Short mmCIF file of C-alpha atoms in Angstrom, two decimals:
data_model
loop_
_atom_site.label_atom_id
_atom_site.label_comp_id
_atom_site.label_asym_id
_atom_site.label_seq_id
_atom_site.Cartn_x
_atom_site.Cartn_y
_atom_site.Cartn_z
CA UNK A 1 7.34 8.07 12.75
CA UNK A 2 7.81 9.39 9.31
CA UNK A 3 4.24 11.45 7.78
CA UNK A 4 3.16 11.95 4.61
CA UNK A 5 0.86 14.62 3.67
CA UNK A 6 -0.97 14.05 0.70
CA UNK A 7 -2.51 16.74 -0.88
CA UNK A 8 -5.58 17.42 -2.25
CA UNK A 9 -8.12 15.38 -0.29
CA UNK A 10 -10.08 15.44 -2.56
CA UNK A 11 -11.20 16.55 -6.14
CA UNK A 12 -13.98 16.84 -8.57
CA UNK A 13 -13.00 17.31 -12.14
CA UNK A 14 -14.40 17.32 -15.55
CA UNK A 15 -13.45 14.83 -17.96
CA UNK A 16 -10.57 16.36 -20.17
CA UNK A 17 -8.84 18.20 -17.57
CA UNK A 18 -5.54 17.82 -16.58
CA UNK A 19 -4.70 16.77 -12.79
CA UNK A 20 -2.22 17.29 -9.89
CA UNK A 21 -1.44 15.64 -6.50
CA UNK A 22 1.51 15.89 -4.50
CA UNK A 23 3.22 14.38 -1.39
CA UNK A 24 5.81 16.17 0.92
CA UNK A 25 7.31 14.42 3.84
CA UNK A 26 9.26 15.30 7.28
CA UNK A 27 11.79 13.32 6.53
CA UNK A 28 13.76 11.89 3.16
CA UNK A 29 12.79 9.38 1.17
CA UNK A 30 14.50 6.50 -1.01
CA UNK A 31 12.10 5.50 -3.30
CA UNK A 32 8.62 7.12 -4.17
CA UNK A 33 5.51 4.40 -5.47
CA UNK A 34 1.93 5.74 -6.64
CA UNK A 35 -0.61 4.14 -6.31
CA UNK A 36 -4.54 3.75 -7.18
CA UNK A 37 -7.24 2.15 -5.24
CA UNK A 38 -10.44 1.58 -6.95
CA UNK A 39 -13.56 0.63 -4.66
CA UNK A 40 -13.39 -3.06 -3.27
CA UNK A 41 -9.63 -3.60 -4.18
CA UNK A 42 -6.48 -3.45 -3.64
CA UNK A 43 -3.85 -0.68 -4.58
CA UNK A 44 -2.12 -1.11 -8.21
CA UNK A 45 1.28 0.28 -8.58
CA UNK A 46 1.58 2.87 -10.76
CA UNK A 47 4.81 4.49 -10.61
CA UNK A 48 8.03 4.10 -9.15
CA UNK A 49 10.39 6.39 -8.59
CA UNK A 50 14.24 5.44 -7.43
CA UNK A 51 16.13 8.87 -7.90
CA UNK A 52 15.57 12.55 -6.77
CA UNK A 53 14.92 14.40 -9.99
CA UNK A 54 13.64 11.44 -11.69
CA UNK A 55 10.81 11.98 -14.23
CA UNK A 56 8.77 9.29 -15.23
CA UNK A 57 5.80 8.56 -16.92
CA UNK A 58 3.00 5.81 -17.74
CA UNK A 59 0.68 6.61 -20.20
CA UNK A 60 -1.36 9.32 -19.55
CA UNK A 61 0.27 9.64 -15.80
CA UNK A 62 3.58 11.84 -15.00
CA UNK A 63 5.43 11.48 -11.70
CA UNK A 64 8.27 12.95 -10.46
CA UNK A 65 10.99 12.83 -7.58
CA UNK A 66 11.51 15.80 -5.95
CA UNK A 67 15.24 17.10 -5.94
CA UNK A 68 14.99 17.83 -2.25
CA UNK A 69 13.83 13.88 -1.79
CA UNK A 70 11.14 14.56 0.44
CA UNK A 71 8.61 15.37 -2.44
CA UNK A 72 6.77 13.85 -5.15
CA UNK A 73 4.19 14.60 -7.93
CA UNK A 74 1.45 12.83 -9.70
CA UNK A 75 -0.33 14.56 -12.89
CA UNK A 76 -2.97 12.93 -14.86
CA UNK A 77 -3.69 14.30 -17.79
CA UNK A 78 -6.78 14.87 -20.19
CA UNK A 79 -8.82 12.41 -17.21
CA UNK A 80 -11.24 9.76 -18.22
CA UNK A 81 -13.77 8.22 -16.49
CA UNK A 82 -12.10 5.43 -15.59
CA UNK A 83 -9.49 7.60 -13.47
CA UNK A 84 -12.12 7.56 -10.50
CA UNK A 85 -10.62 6.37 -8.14
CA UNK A 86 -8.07 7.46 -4.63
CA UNK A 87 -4.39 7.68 -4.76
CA UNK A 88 -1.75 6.80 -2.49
CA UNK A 89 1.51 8.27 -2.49
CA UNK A 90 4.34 5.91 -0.85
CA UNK A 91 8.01 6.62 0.45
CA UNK A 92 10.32 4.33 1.31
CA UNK A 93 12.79 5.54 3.99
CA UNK A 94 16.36 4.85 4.35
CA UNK A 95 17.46 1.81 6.30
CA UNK A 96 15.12 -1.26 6.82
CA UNK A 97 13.06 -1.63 3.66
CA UNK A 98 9.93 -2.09 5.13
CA UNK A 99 9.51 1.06 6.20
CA UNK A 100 6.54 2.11 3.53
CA UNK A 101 4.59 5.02 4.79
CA UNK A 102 1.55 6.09 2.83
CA UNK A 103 -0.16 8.91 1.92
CA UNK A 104 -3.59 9.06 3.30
CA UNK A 105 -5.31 9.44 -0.55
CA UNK A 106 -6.54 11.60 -2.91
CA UNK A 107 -9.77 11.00 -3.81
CA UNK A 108 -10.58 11.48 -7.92
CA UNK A 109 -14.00 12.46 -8.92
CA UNK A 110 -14.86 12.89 -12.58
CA UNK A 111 -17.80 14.41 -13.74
CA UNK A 112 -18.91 13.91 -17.46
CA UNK B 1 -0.17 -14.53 -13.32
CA UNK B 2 -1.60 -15.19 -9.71
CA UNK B 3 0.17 -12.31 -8.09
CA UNK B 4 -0.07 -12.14 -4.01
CA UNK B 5 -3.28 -14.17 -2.89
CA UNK B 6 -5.30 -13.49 -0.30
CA UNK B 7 -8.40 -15.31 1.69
CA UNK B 8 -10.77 -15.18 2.53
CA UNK B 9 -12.20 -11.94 0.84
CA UNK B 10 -14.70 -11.29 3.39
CA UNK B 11 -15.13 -12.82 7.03
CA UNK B 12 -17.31 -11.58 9.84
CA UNK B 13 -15.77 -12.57 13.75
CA UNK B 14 -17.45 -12.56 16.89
CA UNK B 15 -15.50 -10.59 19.90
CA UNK B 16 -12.58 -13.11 20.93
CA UNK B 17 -12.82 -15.25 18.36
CA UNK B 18 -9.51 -16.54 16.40
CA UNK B 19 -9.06 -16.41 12.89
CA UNK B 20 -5.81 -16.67 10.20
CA UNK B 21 -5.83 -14.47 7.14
CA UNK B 22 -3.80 -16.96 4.15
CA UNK B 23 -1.46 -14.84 1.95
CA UNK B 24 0.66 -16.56 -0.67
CA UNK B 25 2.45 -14.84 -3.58
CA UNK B 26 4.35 -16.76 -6.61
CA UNK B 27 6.91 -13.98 -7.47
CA UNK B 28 9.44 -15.34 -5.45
CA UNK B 29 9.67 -11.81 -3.62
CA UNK B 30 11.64 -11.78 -0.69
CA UNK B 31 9.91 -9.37 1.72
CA UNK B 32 6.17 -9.85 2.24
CA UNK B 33 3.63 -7.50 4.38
CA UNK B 34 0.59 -7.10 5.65
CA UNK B 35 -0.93 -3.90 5.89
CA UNK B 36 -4.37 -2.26 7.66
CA UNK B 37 -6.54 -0.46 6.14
CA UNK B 38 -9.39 2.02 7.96
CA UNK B 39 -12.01 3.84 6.25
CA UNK B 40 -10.89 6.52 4.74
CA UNK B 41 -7.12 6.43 5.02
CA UNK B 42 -4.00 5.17 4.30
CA UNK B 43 -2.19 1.63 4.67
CA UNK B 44 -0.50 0.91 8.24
CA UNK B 45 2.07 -1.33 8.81
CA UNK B 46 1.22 -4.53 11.02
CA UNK B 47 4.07 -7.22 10.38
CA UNK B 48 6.70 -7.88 7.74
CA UNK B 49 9.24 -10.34 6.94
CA UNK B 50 12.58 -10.05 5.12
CA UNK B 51 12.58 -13.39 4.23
CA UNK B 52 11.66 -17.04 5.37
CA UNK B 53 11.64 -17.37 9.44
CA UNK B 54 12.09 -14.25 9.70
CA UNK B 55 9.32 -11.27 11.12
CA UNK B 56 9.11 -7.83 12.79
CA UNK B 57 6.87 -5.62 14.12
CA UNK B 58 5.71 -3.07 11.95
CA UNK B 59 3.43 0.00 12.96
CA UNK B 60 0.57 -1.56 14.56
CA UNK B 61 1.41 -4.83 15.40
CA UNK B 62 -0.92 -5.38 19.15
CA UNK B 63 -3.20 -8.06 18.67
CA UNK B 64 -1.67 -9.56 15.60
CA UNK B 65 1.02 -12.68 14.87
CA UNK B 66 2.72 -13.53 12.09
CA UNK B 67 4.94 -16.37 10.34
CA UNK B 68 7.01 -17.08 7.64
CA UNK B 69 8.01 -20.98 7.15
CA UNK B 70 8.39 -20.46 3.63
CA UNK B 71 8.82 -17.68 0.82
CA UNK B 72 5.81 -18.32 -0.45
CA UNK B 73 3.47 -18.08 2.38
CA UNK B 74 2.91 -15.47 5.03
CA UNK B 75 -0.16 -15.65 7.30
CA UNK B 76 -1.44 -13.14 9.72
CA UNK B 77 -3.46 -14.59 12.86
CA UNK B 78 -5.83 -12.57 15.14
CA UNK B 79 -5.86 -14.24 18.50
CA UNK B 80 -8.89 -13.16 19.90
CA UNK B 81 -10.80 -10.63 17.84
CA UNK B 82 -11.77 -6.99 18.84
CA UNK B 83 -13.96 -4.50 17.25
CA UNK B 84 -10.67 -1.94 16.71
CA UNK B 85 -9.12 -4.91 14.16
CA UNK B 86 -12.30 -4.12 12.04
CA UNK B 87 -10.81 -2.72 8.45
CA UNK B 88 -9.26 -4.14 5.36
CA UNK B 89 -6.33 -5.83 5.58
CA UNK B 90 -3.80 -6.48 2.21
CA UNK B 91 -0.90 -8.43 2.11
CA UNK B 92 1.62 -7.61 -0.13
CA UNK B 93 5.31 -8.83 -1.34
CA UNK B 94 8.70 -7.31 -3.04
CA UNK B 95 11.78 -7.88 -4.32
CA UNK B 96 14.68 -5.92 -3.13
CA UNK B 97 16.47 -4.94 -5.70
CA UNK B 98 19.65 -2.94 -6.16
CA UNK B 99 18.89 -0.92 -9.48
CA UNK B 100 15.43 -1.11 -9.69
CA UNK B 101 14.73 -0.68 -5.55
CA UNK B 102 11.46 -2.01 -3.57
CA UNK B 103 8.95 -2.58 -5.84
CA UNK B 104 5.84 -3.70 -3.60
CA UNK B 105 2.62 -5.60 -4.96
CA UNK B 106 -0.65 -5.66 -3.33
CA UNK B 107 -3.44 -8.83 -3.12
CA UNK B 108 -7.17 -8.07 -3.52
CA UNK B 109 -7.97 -7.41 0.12
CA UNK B 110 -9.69 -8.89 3.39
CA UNK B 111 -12.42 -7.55 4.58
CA UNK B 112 -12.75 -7.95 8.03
CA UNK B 113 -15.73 -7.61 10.68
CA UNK B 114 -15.72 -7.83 13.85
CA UNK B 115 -18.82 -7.89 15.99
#
């Protein structure tokens, strides 16, 4: 099946800073969705992403759609507290639209 | 706005036992999941559906059924319970969508245990 390596892991970071996560895949991708899991719930959507080269952002979060379509970026910038949390990265393959495959997280760790 | 609903939250099974995880959304979405997931890593497939009475197999589908008698509703049943099917499980809906693509919304999680 299709992978998705998420990268980093994990990361501690002080509150101010400006952060970046990325996704590359084996295989192309349709549509790219971040998302953020805080503990005990469920992921929010926080991005989507429909066209390679697309740039789009939500407040204080960029994301982009790699030209090559098997990429995709997530920066946060001048993190908060609140931005604690893990990430998921999501592509959505060609052909049956089910096909999500996640990331397996970025873990966000801010220190005051 | 109710979203995609899940229950129960939290639920602890016995080895063999059967239980049915309720999902119900109110968006009218099409396509509905439901999803695994195990400490520490990302969401796995386990059915879908494109649309009422009609399901697939997704990535890890062994030991899990699934229905869809109406748009609303799509519940995932665990025949008879084994430790391996202890993790979270979300459901999850979407609405296919031409210009603005597959859009997919999670519920709040099931926490499952099985012991």
């Amino acid at each position: 099946g299709q992978q998705l390596n998420q990268s980093p892991q994990s990361m501690f970071i002080q509150e101010g800073e400006d952060v970046s996560m990325n996704c590359t895949s084996s295989s192309i991708f349709n549509t790219w969705l971040w998302y953020k899991q805080d503990p005990g719930e469920g992921p929010v959507l926080l991005i989507a992403l429909y066209k390679a080269g697309e740039l789009t952002s939500n407040g204080r979060l960029t994301a982009q759609f790699g030209i090559t379509r098997k990429d995709s970026f997530l920066n946060i910038s001048a993190s908060i507290p609140s931005d604690v949390g893990i990430y998921f990265c999501a592509g959505l393959g060609t052909g049956t639209a089910s096909k999500l495959t996640f990331g397996t997280g970025t873990r966000l760790q801010v220190t005051l | 706005n109710a979203g995609v609903t899940q229950t129960p939250k939290f639920r602890i099974l016995k080895i063999g036992q059967s239980m049915t995880l309720q999902c119900t959304q109110d968006m009218n979405h099409n396509y509905m999941y439901w999803y695994r997931q195990d400490p520490g890593m990302g969401l796995k497939l386990i059915y879908y559906s494109v649309g009422a009475g009609i399901t697939d197999k997704g990535e890890v589908p062994n030991g899990y059924n699934v229905s869809r008698s109406t748009t609303e509703d799509f519940p995932l049943r665990l025949e008879l319970a084994a430790p391996s099917q202890t993790s979270v499980y979300f459901c999850a809906s979407s609405y296919r969508d031409r210009v603005s693509g597959n859009t997919i919304y999670f519920g709040e999680g099931s926490w499952l245990t099985v012991v």
